[in-house]
PDB file of C-alpha atoms and ligand atoms in Angstrom:
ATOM      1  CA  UNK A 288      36.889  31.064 -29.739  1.00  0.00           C
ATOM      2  CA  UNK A 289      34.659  30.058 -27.482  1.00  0.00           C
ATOM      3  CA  UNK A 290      34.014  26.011 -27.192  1.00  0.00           C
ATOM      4  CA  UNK A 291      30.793  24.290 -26.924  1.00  0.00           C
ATOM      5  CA  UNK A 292      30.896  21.189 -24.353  1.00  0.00           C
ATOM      6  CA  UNK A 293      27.907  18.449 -23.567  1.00  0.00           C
ATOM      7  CA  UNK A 294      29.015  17.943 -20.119  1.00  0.00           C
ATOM      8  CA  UNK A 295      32.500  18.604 -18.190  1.00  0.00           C
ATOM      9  CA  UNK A 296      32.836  15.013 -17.807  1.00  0.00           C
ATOM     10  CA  UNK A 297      32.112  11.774 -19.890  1.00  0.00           C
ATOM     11  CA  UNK A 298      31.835   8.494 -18.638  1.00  0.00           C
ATOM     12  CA  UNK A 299      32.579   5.591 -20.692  1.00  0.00           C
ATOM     13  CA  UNK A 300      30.498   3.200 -18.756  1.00  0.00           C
ATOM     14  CA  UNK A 301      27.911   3.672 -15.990  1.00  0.00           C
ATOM     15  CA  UNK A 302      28.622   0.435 -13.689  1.00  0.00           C
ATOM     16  CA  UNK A 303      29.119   0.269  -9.912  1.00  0.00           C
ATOM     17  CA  UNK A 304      32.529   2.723 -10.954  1.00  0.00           C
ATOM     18  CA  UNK A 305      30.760   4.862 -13.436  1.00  0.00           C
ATOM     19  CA  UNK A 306      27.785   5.628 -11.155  1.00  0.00           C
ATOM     20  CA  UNK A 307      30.186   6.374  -8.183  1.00  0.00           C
ATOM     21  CA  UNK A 308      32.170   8.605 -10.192  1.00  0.00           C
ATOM     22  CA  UNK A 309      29.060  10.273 -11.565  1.00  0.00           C
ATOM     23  CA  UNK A 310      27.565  10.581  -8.151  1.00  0.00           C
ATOM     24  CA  UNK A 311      31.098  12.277  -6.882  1.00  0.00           C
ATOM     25  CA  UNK A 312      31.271  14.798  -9.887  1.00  0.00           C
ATOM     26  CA  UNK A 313      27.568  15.734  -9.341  1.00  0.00           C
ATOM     27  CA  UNK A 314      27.835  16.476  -5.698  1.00  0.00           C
ATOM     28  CA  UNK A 315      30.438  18.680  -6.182  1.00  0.00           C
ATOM     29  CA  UNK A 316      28.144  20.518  -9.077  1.00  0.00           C
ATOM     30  CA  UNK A 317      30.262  19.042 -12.185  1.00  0.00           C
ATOM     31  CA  UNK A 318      28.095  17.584 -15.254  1.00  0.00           C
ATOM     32  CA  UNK A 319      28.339  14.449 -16.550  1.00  0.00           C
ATOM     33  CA  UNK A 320      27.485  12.939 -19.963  1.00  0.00           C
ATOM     34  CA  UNK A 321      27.722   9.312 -19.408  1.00  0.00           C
ATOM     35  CA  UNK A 322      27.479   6.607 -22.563  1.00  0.00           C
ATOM     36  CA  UNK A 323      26.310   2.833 -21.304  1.00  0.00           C
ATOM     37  CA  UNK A 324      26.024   0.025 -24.028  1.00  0.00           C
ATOM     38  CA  UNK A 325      23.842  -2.092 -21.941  1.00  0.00           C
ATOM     39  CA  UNK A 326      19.967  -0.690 -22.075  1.00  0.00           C
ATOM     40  CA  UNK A 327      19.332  -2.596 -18.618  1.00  0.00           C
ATOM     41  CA  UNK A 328      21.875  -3.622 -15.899  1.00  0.00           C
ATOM     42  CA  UNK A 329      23.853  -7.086 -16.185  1.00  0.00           C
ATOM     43  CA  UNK A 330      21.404  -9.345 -14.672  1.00  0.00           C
ATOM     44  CA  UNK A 331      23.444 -11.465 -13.191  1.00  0.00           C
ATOM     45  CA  UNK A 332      24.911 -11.279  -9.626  1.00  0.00           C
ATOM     46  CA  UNK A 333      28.607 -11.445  -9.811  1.00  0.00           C
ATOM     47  CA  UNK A 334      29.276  -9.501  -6.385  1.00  0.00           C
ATOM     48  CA  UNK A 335      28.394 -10.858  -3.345  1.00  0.00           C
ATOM     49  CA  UNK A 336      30.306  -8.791  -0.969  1.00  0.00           C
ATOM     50  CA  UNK A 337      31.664  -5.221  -0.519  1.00  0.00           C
ATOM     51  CA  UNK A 338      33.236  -4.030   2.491  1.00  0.00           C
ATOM     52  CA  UNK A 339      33.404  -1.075   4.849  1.00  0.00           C
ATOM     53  CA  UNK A 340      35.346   0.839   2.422  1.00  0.00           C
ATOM     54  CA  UNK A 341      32.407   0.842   0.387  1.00  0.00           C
ATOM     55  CA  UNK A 342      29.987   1.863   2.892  1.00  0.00           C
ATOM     56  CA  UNK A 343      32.295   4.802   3.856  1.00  0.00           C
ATOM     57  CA  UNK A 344      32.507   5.953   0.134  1.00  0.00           C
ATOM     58  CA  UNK A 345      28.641   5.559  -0.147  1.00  0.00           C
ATOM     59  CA  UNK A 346      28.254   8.036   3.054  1.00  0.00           C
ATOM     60  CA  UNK A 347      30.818  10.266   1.819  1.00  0.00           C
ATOM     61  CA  UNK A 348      28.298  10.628  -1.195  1.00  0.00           C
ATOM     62  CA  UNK A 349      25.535  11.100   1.168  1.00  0.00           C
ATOM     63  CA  UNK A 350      23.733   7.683   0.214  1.00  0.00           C
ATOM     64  CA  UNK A 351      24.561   4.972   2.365  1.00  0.00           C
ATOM     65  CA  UNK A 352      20.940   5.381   4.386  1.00  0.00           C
ATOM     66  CA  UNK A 353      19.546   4.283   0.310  1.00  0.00           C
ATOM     67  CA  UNK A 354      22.241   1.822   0.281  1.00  0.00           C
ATOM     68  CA  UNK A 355      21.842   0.244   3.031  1.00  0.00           C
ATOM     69  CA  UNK A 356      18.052  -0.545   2.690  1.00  0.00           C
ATOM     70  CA  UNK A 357      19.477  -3.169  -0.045  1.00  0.00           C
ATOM     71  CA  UNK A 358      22.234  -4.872   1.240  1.00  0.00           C
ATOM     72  CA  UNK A 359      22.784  -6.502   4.373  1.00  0.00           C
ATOM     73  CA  UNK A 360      26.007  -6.710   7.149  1.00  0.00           C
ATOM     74  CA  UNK A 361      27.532  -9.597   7.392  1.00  0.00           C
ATOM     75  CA  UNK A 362      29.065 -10.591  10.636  1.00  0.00           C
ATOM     76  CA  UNK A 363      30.368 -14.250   9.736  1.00  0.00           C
ATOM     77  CA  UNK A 364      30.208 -16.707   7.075  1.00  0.00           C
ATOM     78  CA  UNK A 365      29.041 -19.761   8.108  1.00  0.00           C
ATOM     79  CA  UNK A 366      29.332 -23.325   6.096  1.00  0.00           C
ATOM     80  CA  UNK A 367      26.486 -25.863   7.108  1.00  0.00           C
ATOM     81  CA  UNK A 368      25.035 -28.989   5.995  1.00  0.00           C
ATOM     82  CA  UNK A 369      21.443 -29.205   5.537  1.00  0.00           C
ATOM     83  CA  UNK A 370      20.648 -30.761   8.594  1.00  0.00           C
ATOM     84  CA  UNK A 371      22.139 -27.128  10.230  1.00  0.00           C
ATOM     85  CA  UNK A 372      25.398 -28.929  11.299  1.00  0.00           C
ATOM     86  CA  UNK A 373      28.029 -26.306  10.733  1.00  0.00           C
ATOM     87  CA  UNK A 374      31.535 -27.440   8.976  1.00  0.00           C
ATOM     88  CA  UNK A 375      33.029 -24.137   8.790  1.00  0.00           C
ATOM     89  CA  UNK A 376      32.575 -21.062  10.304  1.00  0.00           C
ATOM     90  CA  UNK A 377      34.535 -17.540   9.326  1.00  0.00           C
ATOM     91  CA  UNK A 378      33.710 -14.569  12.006  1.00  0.00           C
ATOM     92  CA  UNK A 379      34.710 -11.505  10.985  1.00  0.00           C
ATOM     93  CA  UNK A 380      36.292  -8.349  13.166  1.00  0.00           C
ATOM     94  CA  UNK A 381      34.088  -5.201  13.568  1.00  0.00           C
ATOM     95  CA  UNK A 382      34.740  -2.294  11.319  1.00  0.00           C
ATOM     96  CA  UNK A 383      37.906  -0.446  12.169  1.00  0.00           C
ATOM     97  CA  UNK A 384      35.702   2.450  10.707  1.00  0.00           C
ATOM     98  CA  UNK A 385      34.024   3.137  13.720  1.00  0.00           C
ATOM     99  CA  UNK A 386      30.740   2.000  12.847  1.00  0.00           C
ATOM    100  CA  UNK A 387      28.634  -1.111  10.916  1.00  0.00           C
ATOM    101  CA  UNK A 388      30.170  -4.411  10.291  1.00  0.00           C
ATOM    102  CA  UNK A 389      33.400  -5.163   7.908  1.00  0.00           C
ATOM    103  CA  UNK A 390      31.615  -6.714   5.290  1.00  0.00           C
ATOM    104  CA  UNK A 391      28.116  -6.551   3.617  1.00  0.00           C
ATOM    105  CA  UNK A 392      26.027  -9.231   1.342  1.00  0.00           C
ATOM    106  CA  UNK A 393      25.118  -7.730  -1.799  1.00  0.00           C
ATOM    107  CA  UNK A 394      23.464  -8.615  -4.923  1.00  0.00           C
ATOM    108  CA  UNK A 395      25.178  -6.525  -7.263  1.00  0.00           C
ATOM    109  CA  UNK A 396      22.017  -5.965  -9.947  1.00  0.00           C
ATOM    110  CA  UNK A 397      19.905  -4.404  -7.028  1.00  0.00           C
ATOM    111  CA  UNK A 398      22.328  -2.598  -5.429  1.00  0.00           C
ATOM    112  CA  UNK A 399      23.620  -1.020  -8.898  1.00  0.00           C
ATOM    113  CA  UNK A 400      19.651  -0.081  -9.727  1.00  0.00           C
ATOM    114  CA  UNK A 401      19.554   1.590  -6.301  1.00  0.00           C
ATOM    115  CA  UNK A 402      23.035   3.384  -7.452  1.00  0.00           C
ATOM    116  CA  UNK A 403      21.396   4.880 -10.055  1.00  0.00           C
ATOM    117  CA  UNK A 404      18.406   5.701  -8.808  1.00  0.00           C
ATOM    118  CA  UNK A 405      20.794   7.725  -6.646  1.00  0.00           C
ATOM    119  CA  UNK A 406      22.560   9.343  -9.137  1.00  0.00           C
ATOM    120  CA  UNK A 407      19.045  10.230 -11.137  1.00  0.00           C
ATOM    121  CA  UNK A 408      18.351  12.297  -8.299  1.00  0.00           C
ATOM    122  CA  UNK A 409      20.923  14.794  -9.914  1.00  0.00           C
ATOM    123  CA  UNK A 410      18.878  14.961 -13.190  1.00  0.00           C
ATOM    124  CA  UNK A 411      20.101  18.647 -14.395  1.00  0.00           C
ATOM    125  CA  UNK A 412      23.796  17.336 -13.728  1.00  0.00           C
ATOM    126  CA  UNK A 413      24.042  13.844 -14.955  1.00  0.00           C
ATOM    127  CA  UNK A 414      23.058  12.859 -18.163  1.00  0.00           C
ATOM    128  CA  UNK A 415      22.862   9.069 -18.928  1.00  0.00           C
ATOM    129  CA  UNK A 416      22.634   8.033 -22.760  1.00  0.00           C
ATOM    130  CA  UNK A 417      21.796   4.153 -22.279  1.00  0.00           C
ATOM    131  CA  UNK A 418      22.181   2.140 -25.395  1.00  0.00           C
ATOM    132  CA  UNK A 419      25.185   4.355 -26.535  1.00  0.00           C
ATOM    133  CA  UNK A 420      28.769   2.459 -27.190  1.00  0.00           C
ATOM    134  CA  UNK A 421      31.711   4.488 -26.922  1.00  0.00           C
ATOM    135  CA  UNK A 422      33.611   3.821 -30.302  1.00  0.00           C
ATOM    136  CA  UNK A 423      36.108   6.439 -29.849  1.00  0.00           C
ATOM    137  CA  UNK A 424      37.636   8.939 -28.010  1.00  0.00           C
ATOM    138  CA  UNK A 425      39.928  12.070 -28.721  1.00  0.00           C
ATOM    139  CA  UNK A 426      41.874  14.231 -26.706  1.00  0.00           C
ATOM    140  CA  UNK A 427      43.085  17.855 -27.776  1.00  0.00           C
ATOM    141  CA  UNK A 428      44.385  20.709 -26.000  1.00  0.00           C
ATOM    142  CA  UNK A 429      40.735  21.800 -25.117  1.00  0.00           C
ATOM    143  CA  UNK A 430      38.552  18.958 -24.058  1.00  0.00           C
ATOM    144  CA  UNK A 431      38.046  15.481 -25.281  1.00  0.00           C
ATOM    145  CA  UNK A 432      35.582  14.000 -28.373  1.00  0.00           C
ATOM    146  CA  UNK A 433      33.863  11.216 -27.410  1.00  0.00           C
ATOM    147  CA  UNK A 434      32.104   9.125 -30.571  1.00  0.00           C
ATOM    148  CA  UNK A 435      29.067   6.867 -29.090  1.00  0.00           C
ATOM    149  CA  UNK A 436      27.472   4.456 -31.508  1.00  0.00           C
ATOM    150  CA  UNK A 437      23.369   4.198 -31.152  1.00  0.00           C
ATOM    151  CA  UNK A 438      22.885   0.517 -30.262  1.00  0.00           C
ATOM    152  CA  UNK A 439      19.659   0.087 -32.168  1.00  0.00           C
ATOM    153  CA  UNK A 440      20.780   1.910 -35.286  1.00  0.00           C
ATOM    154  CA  UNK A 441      24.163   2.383 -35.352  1.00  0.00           C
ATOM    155  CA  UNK A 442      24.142   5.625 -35.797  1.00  0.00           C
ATOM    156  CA  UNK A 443      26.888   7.413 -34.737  1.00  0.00           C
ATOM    157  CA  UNK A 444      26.812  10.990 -33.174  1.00  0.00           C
ATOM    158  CA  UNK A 445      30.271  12.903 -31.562  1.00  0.00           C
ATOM    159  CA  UNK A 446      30.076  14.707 -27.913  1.00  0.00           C
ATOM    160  CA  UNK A 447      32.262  17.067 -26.281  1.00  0.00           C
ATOM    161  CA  UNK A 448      33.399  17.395 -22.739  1.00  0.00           C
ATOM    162  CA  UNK A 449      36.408  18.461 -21.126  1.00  0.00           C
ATOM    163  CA  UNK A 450      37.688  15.359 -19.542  1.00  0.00           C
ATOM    164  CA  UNK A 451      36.628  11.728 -19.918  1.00  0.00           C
ATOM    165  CA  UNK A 452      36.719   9.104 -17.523  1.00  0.00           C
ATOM    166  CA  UNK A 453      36.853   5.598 -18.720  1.00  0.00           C
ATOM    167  CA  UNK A 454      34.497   2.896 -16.436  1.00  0.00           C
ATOM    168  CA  UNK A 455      33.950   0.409 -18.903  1.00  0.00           C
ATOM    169  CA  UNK A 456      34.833  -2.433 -17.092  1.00  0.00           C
ATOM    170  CA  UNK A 457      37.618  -4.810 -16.856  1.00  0.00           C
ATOM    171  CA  UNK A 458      37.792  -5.333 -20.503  1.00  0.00           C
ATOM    172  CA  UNK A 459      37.841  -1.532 -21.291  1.00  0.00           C
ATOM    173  CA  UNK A 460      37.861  -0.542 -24.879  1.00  0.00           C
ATOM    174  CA  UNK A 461      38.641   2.631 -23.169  1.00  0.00           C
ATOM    175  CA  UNK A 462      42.446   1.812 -22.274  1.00  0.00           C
ATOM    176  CA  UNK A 463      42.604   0.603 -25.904  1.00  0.00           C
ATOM    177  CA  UNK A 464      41.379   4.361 -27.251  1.00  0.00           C
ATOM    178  CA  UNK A 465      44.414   6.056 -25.044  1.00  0.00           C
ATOM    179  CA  UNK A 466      46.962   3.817 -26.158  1.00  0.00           C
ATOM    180  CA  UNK A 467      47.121   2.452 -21.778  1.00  0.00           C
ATOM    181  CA  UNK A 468      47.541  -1.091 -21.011  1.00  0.00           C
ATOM    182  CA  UNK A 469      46.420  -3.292 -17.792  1.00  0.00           C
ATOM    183  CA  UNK A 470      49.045  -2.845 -15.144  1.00  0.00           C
ATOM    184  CA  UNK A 471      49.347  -5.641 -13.046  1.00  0.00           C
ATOM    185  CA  UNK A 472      48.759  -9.328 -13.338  1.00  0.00           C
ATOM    186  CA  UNK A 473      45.471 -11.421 -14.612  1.00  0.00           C
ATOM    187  CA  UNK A 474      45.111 -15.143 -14.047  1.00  0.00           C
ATOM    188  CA  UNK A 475      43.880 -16.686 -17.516  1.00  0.00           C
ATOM    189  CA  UNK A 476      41.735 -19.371 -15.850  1.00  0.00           C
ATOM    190  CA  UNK A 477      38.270 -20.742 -16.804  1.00  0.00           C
ATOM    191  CA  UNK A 478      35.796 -19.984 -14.203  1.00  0.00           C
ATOM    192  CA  UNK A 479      32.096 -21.791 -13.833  1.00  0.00           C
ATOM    193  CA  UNK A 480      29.357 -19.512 -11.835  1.00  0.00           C
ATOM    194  CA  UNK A 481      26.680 -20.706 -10.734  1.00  0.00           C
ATOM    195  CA  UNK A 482      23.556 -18.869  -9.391  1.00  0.00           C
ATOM    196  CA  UNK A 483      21.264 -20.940  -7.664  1.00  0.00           C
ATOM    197  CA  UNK A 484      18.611 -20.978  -5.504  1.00  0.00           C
ATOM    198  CA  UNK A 485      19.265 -21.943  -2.236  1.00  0.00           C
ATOM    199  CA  UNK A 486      17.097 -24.252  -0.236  1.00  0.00           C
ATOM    200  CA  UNK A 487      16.644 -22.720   3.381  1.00  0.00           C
ATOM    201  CA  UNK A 488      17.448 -24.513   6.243  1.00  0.00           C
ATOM    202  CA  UNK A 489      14.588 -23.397   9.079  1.00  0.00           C
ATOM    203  CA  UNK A 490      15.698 -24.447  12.561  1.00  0.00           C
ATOM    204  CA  UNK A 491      11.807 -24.357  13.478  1.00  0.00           C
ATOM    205  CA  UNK A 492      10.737 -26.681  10.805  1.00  0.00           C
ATOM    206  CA  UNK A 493      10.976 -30.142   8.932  1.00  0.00           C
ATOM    207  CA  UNK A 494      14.232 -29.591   7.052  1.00  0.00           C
ATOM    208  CA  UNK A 495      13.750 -32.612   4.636  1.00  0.00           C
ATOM    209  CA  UNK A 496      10.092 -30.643   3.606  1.00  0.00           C
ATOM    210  CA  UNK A 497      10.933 -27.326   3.182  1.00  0.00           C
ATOM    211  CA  UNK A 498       8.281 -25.093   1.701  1.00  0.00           C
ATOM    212  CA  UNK A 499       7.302 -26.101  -1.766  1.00  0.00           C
ATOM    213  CA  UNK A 500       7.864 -22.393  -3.155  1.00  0.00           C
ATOM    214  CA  UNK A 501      11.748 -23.232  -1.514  1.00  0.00           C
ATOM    215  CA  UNK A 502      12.188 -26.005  -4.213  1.00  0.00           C
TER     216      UNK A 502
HETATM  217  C1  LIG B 819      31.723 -13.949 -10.704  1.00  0.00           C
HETATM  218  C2  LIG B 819      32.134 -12.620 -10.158  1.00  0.00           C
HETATM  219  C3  LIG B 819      32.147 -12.421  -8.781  1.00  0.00           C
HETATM  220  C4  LIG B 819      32.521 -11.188  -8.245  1.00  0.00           C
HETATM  221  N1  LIG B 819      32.498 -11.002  -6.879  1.00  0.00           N
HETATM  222  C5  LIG B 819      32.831  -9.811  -6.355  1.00  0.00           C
HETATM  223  C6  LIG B 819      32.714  -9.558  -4.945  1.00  0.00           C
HETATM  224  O1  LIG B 819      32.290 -10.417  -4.175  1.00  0.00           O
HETATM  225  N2  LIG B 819      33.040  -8.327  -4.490  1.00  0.00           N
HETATM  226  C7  LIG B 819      33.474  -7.331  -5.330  1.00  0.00           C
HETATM  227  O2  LIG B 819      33.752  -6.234  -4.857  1.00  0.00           O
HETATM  228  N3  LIG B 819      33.550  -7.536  -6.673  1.00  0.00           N
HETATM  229  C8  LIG B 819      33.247  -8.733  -7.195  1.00  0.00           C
HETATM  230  N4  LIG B 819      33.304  -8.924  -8.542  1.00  0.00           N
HETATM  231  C9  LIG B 819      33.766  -7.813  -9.383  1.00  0.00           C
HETATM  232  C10 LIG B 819      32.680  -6.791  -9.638  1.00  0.00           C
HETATM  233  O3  LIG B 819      31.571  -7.405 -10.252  1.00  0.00           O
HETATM  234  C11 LIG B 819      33.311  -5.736 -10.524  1.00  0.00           C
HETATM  235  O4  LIG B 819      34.462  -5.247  -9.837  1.00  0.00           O
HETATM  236  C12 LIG B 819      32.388  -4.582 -10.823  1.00  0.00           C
HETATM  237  O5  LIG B 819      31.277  -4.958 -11.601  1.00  0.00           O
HETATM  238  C13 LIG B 819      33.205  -3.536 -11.579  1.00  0.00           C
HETATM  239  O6  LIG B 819      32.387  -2.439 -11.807  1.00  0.00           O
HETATM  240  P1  LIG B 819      32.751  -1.477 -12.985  1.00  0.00           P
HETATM  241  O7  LIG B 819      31.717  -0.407 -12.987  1.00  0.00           O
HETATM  242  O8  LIG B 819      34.181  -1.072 -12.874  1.00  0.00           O
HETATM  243  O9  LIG B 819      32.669  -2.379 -14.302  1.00  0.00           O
HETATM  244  P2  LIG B 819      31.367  -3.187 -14.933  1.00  0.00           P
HETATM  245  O10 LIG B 819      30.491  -3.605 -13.830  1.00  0.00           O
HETATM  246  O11 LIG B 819      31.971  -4.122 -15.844  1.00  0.00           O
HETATM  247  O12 LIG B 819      30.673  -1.989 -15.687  1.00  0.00           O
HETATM  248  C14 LIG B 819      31.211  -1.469 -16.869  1.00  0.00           C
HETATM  249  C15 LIG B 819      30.059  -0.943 -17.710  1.00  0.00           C
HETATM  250  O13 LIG B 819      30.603  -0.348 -18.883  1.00  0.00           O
HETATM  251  C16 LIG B 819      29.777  -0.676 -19.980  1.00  0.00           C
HETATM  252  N5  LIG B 819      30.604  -0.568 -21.184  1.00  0.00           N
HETATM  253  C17 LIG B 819      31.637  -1.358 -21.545  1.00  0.00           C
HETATM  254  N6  LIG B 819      32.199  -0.898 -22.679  1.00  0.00           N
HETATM  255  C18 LIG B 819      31.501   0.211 -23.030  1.00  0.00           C
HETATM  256  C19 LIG B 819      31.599   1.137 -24.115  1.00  0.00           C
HETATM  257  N7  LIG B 819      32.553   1.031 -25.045  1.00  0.00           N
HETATM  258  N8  LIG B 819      30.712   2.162 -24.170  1.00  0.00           N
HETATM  259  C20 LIG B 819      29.754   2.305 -23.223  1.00  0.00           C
HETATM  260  N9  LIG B 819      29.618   1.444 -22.168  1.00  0.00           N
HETATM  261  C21 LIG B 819      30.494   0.424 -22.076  1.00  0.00           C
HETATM  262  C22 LIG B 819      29.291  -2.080 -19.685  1.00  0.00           C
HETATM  263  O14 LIG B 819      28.072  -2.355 -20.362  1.00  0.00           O
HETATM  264  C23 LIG B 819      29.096  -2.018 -18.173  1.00  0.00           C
HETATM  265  O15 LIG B 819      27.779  -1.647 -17.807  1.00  0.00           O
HETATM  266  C24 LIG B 819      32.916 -10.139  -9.108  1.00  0.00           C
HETATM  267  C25 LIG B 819      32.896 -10.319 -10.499  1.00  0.00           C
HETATM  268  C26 LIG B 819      32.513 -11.549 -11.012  1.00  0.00           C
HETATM  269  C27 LIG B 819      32.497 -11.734 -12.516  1.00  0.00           C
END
């Protein structure tokens, strides 16, 4: 009998890893259901850097031109006081990859919004259901059943694709719904982030004034 699906693939997830594989599937003419619990993007930076690696995967998908308006290379990381005396200084080599630098500055919200602004571009192929929680996930010999839970009302609605791809993150619920477990190792440490915002230093101008918008 013939088998209805929503979408080849489902994505648990639509972060940096869920766009990316969204953005792979849909070049290649695959559809893609993906669920997202968050309505908007984590606001927060976490990120900083990517490397060259990244940039290559990003022109494989034919977006690192978009992707590259929104980041920027970095050639060194440089430690100074804020008088501009320098304490440390980190250059880095030139990408092995034949072009750009090694490493880029990011800040992960914007370049995840440009992501998917990316990946909307393939409207007919991907299909992004944003405030909808995974809750479970089935496999048979046909396809998979994905449940996704409505975040506003809890309602509960099943979708069926052939495979499913779990991207939710380092805490996936996803490994927990196929019975996997985290290879590797994890350091159980606190950790304190701060975001802050700097104070320029301006080699052209009164460091110990800096522009009152700066404070
Ligand atoms: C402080 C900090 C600094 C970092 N610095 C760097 C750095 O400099 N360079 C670097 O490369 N990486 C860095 N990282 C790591 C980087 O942020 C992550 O590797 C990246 O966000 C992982 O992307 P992801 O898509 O795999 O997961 P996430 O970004 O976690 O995305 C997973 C998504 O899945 C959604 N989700 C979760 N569960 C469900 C569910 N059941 N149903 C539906 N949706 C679900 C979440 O809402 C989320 O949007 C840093 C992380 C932190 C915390």
């Amino acid at each position: 009998m013939p088998q209805h699906f929503d979408a080849d693939v489902a994505i648990v997830g639509y972060g940096p890893t869920g766009v990316t594989a969204a953005l792979t599937l849909a070049r290649h003419g695959v559809s893609v259901l993906a669920f997202e619990r968050d309505e908007a993007i984590y606001p927060r930076a976490r990120a900083v850097t990517v490397n060259d690696w990244t940039m290559r995967i990003f022109q494989s998908l034919g977006i690192d031109q978009w992707i590259a308006a929104v980041i920027e290379p970095q050639r060194a990381l440089r430690w100074t006081t804020y008088d501009g005396t320098e304490i440390m200084r980190v250059e880095h080599p030139p990408s092995t990859l034949g072009a750009g630098t090694r490493f880029y500055n990011i800040y992960q919200p914007t370049m995840e919004a440009e992501l998917r602004a990316c990946a909307a571009e393939y409207g007919g192929l991907v299909d992004v259901r944003y405030g909808a929680e995974a809750v479970g996930l089935e496999q048979d010999a046909d396809g998979v059943t994905v449940t996704a839970a409505d975040a506003a009302t809890g309602e509960r609605r099943a979708f069926r694709a052939r495979y499913a791809i779990g991207a939710d993150g380092g805490g996936s619920a996803v490994r927990g719904m196929i019975g996997a477990r985290l290879l590797g190792d994890t350091l159980d440490v606190r950790w304190i982030v701060i975001d802050c915002r700097v104070k320029r230093w301006w080699p052209d101008r009164d460091v110990r004034s800096p522009p009152s918008s700066r404070r």
